[in-house]
Coordinates of C-alpha atoms and ligand atoms in Angstrom, one line a residue:
M1 CA 95.2 46.8 115.3
I2 CA 95.3 45.3 111.9
V3 CA 92.6 43.5 110.1
V4 CA 94.1 40.9 107.8
M5 CA 91.7 40.1 104.9
K6 CA 91.4 36.7 103.4
A7 CA 93.2 36.2 100.1
H8 CA 89.8 36.0 98.2
A9 CA 88.1 38.9 100.1
T10 CA 86.1 41.1 97.8
E11 CA 86.3 44.9 97.4
D12 CA 82.8 45.0 99.1
D13 CA 84.3 43.1 102.1
I14 CA 87.1 45.6 102.3
R15 CA 84.7 48.6 102.0
T16 CA 82.6 47.2 104.8
V17 CA 85.6 46.7 107.1
V18 CA 86.8 50.3 106.4
R19 CA 83.3 51.7 107.2
M20 CA 83.1 49.7 110.4
V21 CA 86.6 50.8 111.5
E22 CA 85.7 54.4 110.9
E23 CA 82.4 54.0 112.8
L24 CA 84.6 53.1 115.8
D25 CA 86.4 56.4 115.3
Y26 CA 89.6 54.9 114.0
R27 CA 91.3 55.7 110.7
A28 CA 91.5 52.9 108.3
H29 CA 94.5 52.6 106.0
V30 CA 94.1 50.0 103.3
I31 CA 97.4 48.4 102.5
R32 CA 97.4 46.1 99.5
G33 CA 100.0 43.5 99.5
I34 CA 100.8 41.0 96.8
E35 CA 98.8 38.2 98.4
R36 CA 96.4 39.9 100.7
T37 CA 95.0 43.2 101.8
V38 CA 95.4 44.5 105.3
V39 CA 93.3 47.3 106.9
A40 CA 95.4 49.1 109.5
C41 CA 93.3 50.8 112.2
V42 CA 95.0 53.8 113.7
G43 CA 93.8 56.1 116.4
D44 CA 93.8 56.8 120.0
E45 CA 95.2 53.8 121.8
R46 CA 93.0 54.6 124.8
G47 CA 89.9 54.1 122.8
E48 CA 87.7 51.1 122.2
F49 CA 90.4 48.9 120.7
H50 CA 88.8 45.7 121.9
Q51 CA 85.7 46.5 119.8
L52 CA 87.8 46.1 116.7
Q53 CA 88.3 42.5 117.6
H54 CA 84.6 41.9 116.7
L55 CA 85.5 42.5 113.1
E56 CA 86.8 38.9 113.0
S57 CA 83.3 37.8 112.3
V58 CA 82.8 40.0 109.3
S59 CA 82.8 38.5 105.8
G60 CA 86.3 38.4 104.2
V61 CA 88.2 38.9 107.4
E62 CA 90.8 36.3 108.3
R63 CA 92.0 37.7 111.6
V64 CA 92.3 40.9 113.7
M65 CA 95.6 41.3 115.5
P66 CA 97.4 44.0 117.5
V67 CA 100.5 45.6 116.1
L68 CA 102.9 45.3 118.9
R69 CA 105.3 48.0 118.0
S70 CA 104.8 51.7 118.7
F71 CA 104.9 52.4 114.9
K72 CA 101.9 50.8 113.2
L73 CA 101.7 51.7 109.5
A74 CA 105.5 51.3 109.0
S75 CA 105.6 48.0 110.7
R76 CA 106.6 45.0 108.7
E77 CA 103.6 43.1 110.1
V78 CA 101.3 45.1 107.8
R79 CA 103.3 44.2 104.6
P80 CA 105.6 41.3 105.2
E81 CA 106.8 41.2 101.7
G82 CA 108.2 44.8 101.9
S83 CA 107.2 47.9 100.0
R84 CA 108.2 48.7 96.5
I85 CA 108.0 52.3 95.6
K86 CA 107.7 53.5 92.0
V87 CA 109.4 56.7 90.9
N88 CA 108.8 57.4 87.2
G89 CA 109.5 53.8 86.2
V90 CA 112.3 53.3 88.8
E91 CA 111.4 50.8 91.5
V92 CA 112.9 51.3 95.0
G93 CA 112.7 48.2 97.3
G94 CA 112.6 45.5 94.7
P95 CA 115.4 43.1 93.8
R96 CA 117.3 45.8 91.8
L97 CA 119.3 48.3 93.9
T98 CA 118.6 52.0 93.4
V99 CA 121.5 54.3 93.1
I100 CA 120.7 58.0 93.6
A101 CA 123.7 60.2 92.7
G102 CA 124.5 63.8 92.0
P103 CA 126.1 66.9 93.6
C104 CA 125.5 68.1 97.1
A105 CA 124.2 71.4 95.8
V106 CA 123.1 72.6 92.4
E107 CA 125.7 75.3 91.6
S108 CA 125.2 76.2 87.9
A109 CA 123.7 74.7 84.8
E110 CA 127.0 73.5 83.6
Q111 CA 127.9 71.8 86.9
V112 CA 124.5 70.0 87.3
E113 CA 124.3 68.9 83.7
G114 CA 127.9 67.6 83.9
A115 CA 127.0 65.6 87.0
A116 CA 123.8 64.4 85.5
E117 CA 125.5 63.1 82.3
A118 CA 128.3 61.4 84.3
V119 CA 126.0 59.6 86.8
K120 CA 123.7 58.5 84.0
R121 CA 126.5 57.2 82.0
A122 CA 127.8 55.2 84.9
G123 CA 124.4 53.6 85.5
A124 CA 122.7 55.7 88.3
H125 CA 118.9 55.4 88.5
M126 CA 118.1 58.9 89.9
L127 CA 119.7 62.3 90.0
R128 CA 120.0 64.2 93.3
G129 CA 121.0 67.7 94.0
G130 CA 120.2 70.3 96.6
A131 CA 118.5 73.6 95.6
F132 CA 117.6 74.5 99.2
K133 CA 120.6 73.7 101.4
P134 CA 120.5 73.5 105.2
R135 CA 123.8 74.9 106.2
T136 CA 125.3 75.2 109.7
S137 CA 126.3 78.8 109.1
P138 CA 123.9 81.4 107.7
Y139 CA 127.0 82.9 105.9
S140 CA 127.6 79.7 103.8
F141 CA 126.1 79.2 100.4
Q142 CA 122.4 78.5 100.9
G143 CA 121.7 76.9 97.6
M144 CA 120.3 78.4 94.3
E145 CA 116.7 77.8 95.5
D146 CA 114.0 78.2 92.9
E147 CA 116.5 78.6 90.1
G148 CA 118.5 75.6 91.2
L149 CA 115.4 73.5 91.3
K150 CA 114.7 74.3 87.7
L151 CA 118.2 73.6 86.6
L152 CA 118.1 70.3 88.4
E153 CA 114.8 69.4 86.8
H154 CA 116.1 70.3 83.4
A155 CA 119.3 68.3 83.9
G156 CA 117.3 65.3 85.0
R157 CA 114.9 65.4 82.1
K158 CA 117.7 65.8 79.7
V159 CA 119.4 62.6 80.7
G160 CA 116.1 60.8 81.6
L161 CA 116.6 60.4 85.3
P162 CA 114.0 61.1 88.0
I163 CA 115.2 63.8 90.5
V164 CA 115.5 63.9 94.2
T165 CA 115.9 67.2 96.1
E166 CA 115.6 68.5 99.6
I167 CA 112.5 70.3 100.9
M168 CA 113.2 72.4 104.0
D169 CA 110.3 74.8 104.3
P170 CA 106.6 73.8 104.1
H171 CA 106.1 77.0 102.1
D172 CA 108.1 75.5 99.2
I173 CA 106.2 72.2 99.0
D174 CA 104.1 73.0 96.0
L175 CA 107.0 74.3 94.1
V176 CA 109.2 71.3 94.9
V177 CA 106.4 68.8 94.2
E178 CA 105.9 70.4 90.8
H179 CA 109.6 70.3 89.8
S180 CA 110.9 67.0 91.4
D181 CA 110.1 63.3 91.7
V182 CA 111.2 62.5 95.2
L183 CA 111.3 65.0 98.1
Q184 CA 114.2 64.6 100.5
V185 CA 113.8 65.5 104.2
G186 CA 117.3 66.3 105.6
A187 CA 118.8 65.1 108.8
R188 CA 118.1 68.5 110.4
N189 CA 114.4 68.2 109.7
A190 CA 114.1 64.5 110.6
Q191 CA 111.8 65.4 113.5
N192 CA 110.1 68.5 112.2
F193 CA 106.7 67.0 112.7
S194 CA 104.7 69.8 111.0
L195 CA 106.8 69.4 107.9
L196 CA 106.4 65.6 108.0
R197 CA 102.7 65.9 108.4
R198 CA 102.5 68.2 105.4
L199 CA 104.5 65.7 103.4
G200 CA 102.0 63.1 104.3
K201 CA 99.5 64.9 102.1
V202 CA 101.7 65.0 99.1
R203 CA 101.5 62.5 96.3
K204 CA 105.2 62.1 95.7
P205 CA 107.6 59.8 97.5
V206 CA 109.6 61.1 100.4
L207 CA 113.2 60.2 101.1
L208 CA 113.5 60.6 104.9
K209 CA 117.0 60.9 106.3
R210 CA 117.8 59.9 109.8
G211 CA 118.5 62.7 112.2
M212 CA 122.1 62.9 113.5
S213 CA 120.9 62.0 117.0
T214 CA 117.6 60.1 116.4
R215 CA 117.4 56.6 117.7
L216 CA 116.0 54.1 115.2
E217 CA 112.6 54.0 116.9
E218 CA 112.3 57.7 116.7
F219 CA 113.4 57.5 113.0
V220 CA 110.6 55.1 112.2
M221 CA 108.1 57.2 114.2
A222 CA 109.1 60.1 112.0
A223 CA 108.2 58.0 108.9
E224 CA 104.9 57.1 110.7
Y225 CA 104.0 60.8 110.7
I226 CA 104.1 60.8 106.9
L227 CA 102.4 57.5 106.5
S228 CA 99.6 58.4 108.9
E229 CA 98.6 61.4 106.9
G230 CA 98.1 59.2 103.8
N231 CA 101.4 59.2 101.9
P232 CA 102.4 55.5 101.7
D233 CA 105.7 56.2 99.8
V234 CA 108.5 56.7 102.3
I235 CA 112.1 55.7 101.7
L236 CA 114.3 55.6 104.8
C237 CA 117.9 56.8 104.5
E238 CA 120.7 56.1 107.0
R239 CA 123.2 58.9 106.7
G240 CA 125.4 58.5 109.8
I241 CA 124.9 59.7 113.4
R242 CA 127.0 61.8 115.8
T243 CA 129.2 59.8 118.1
F244 CA 132.3 60.6 120.1
E245 CA 134.4 59.8 117.0
T246 CA 135.7 62.8 115.2
A247 CA 137.9 61.2 112.6
T248 CA 135.0 60.9 110.3
R249 CA 132.2 63.5 109.8
N250 CA 129.6 61.0 111.1
T251 CA 129.5 57.3 112.1
L252 CA 127.6 55.4 109.5
D253 CA 125.4 53.1 111.4
L254 CA 125.1 50.0 109.3
N255 CA 123.3 48.1 112.1
A256 CA 120.4 50.3 111.1
V257 CA 120.0 48.6 107.8
P258 CA 119.1 45.0 108.8
L259 CA 117.2 46.2 111.9
L260 CA 115.1 48.7 109.9
K261 CA 114.4 45.9 107.4
E262 CA 113.3 43.6 110.2
W263 CA 111.1 46.3 111.8
T264 CA 109.5 47.9 108.8
H265 CA 108.4 47.2 105.2
L266 CA 109.9 50.5 104.0
P267 CA 112.9 50.5 101.6
V268 CA 116.1 51.5 103.2
V269 CA 118.9 53.4 101.4
V270 CA 122.3 54.4 102.7
D271 CA 124.2 57.6 102.2
P272 CA 127.9 56.9 102.8
S273 CA 128.9 60.4 101.6
H274 CA 127.4 62.2 104.6
G275 CA 128.0 59.0 106.7
T276 CA 131.8 59.3 106.4
G277 CA 132.5 62.8 105.0
I278 CA 135.6 61.5 103.3
W279 CA 135.5 60.5 99.6
S280 CA 138.0 57.7 99.9
L281 CA 135.6 55.9 102.4
V282 CA 132.6 56.2 100.2
M283 CA 133.3 53.2 98.1
P284 CA 134.1 50.7 100.9
M285 CA 131.1 51.8 103.0
A286 CA 128.8 51.7 99.9
L287 CA 129.8 48.1 99.3
A288 CA 129.3 47.3 103.0
A289 CA 125.9 48.9 102.9
V290 CA 124.8 46.8 100.0
A291 CA 126.2 43.7 101.7
A292 CA 124.2 44.6 104.8
G293 CA 120.9 44.6 102.7
A294 CA 120.4 48.2 101.7
D295 CA 117.9 48.7 98.9
G296 CA 120.0 51.5 97.5
L297 CA 122.6 54.2 97.9
L298 CA 122.7 57.9 97.9
I299 CA 126.1 59.1 96.6
E300 CA 127.4 62.7 96.2
V301 CA 129.1 63.2 92.8
H302 CA 130.5 66.5 91.6
P303 CA 132.4 67.1 88.3
T304 CA 135.1 69.0 90.2
P305 CA 134.8 68.3 93.9
E306 CA 137.7 70.6 94.8
K307 CA 135.6 73.6 93.6
A308 CA 132.3 72.5 95.2
L309 CA 130.4 75.1 97.2
S310 CA 129.4 72.5 99.8
D311 CA 130.6 69.1 101.0
G312 CA 133.6 69.0 98.6
P313 CA 135.7 66.6 100.7
Q314 CA 133.1 63.8 100.4
Q315 CA 132.0 64.2 96.8
L316 CA 133.2 61.6 94.2
K317 CA 134.7 62.6 90.9
P318 CA 132.7 61.1 88.0
R319 CA 135.5 58.6 87.3
R320 CA 135.5 57.3 90.8
F321 CA 131.7 57.0 90.8
A322 CA 131.9 54.9 87.7
E323 CA 134.4 52.7 89.5
L324 CA 132.0 52.4 92.4
M325 CA 129.2 51.3 90.1
T326 CA 131.4 48.6 88.7
A327 CA 132.6 47.4 92.1
L328 CA 128.9 47.2 93.3
K329 CA 127.9 44.6 90.7
P330 CA 129.6 41.5 92.2
V331 CA 128.6 42.5 95.8
A332 CA 125.0 42.9 94.7
A333 CA 125.1 39.6 92.8
A334 CA 126.6 37.8 95.9
I335 CA 123.4 38.6 97.9
G336 CA 121.0 37.9 95.0
R337 CA 120.4 41.4 93.8
S338 CA 121.1 43.3 90.6
L339 CA 122.1 46.8 89.8
Ligands
PEP1 C1 122.5 66.4 101.7 O1 121.9 65.4 101.3 O2 123.2 67.1 101.0 C2 122.3 66.8 103.1 C3 122.3 68.0 103.5 O3 122.2 65.7 103.9 P1 121.9 65.5 105.5 O4 120.6 66.1 105.7 O5 121.9 64.0 105.6 O6 123.0 66.2 106.2
MN2 MN1 125.7 67.3 101.1

């Protein structure tokens, strides 16, 4: 159920509603929109839901209505205008697109600083890089871990870009929170519910990637795990799914973009690097993602992709990334957005 407050409801009215919701053994999440505040009531659906209906007579309440979808806090109904997430002055989900770029993995100070300077120069808004890498084989490069994280942080600070990096193990949460601005959950952990719950307690935005075989409803329910623990800042990332097609690494599901935007208020970004696995497909699919309504892109960029320790075939050279940024501008403008 959601309790929609009147536009002029006071803080006292909101507090009273929260108290009454909690007295009925539901958790109250206060969601402040531009025009009005909504109190989302979440809890056991077998409980006394009809009792919440009585809140309609409380001062400052406009109406009480059920959220029909299985996900509640992520549903667009609770925030029709969409969420805008702030990351150190960069807004995700507003009219301006957010481009997050950098190498698959942090490999050395020189490599990550080279990538950071190149993506900054081309106009990227955040720097990404993996310090903890989820690899299919235990014998492949696993990432530089703590040291890589610090190199990434240093490179980001040097060029003035917020940083995004993957968190794999709940034991590393404090470390990654301290040294990064956005925590990425990789496709392989998309339904690691204990990790998602822990990230719900963190005060940094989470970039949640779709699992390679998660349906869109399961994907949004994974976001709901984070939201329901109190972290409102979740960015969804479509990164391709496994299909029968083997010509590309994954099949980038651009249907997901407009559908997720219809269902949820969360920003949606697209990762055409993992979505295709082939560098030459990254630009066309990035343009298509923006045309489909994505709020941003996640692009792998490496100073020398041929020497990359992971995902070399899909990483863009700095020059090609700069070309992509130029090509994005007219597409963004055509749908009323800027870069
Ligand atoms: C990555 O971003 O480098 C990564 C490992 O992505 P995914 O989890 O989507 O495979
Ligand atoms: Mn990668």
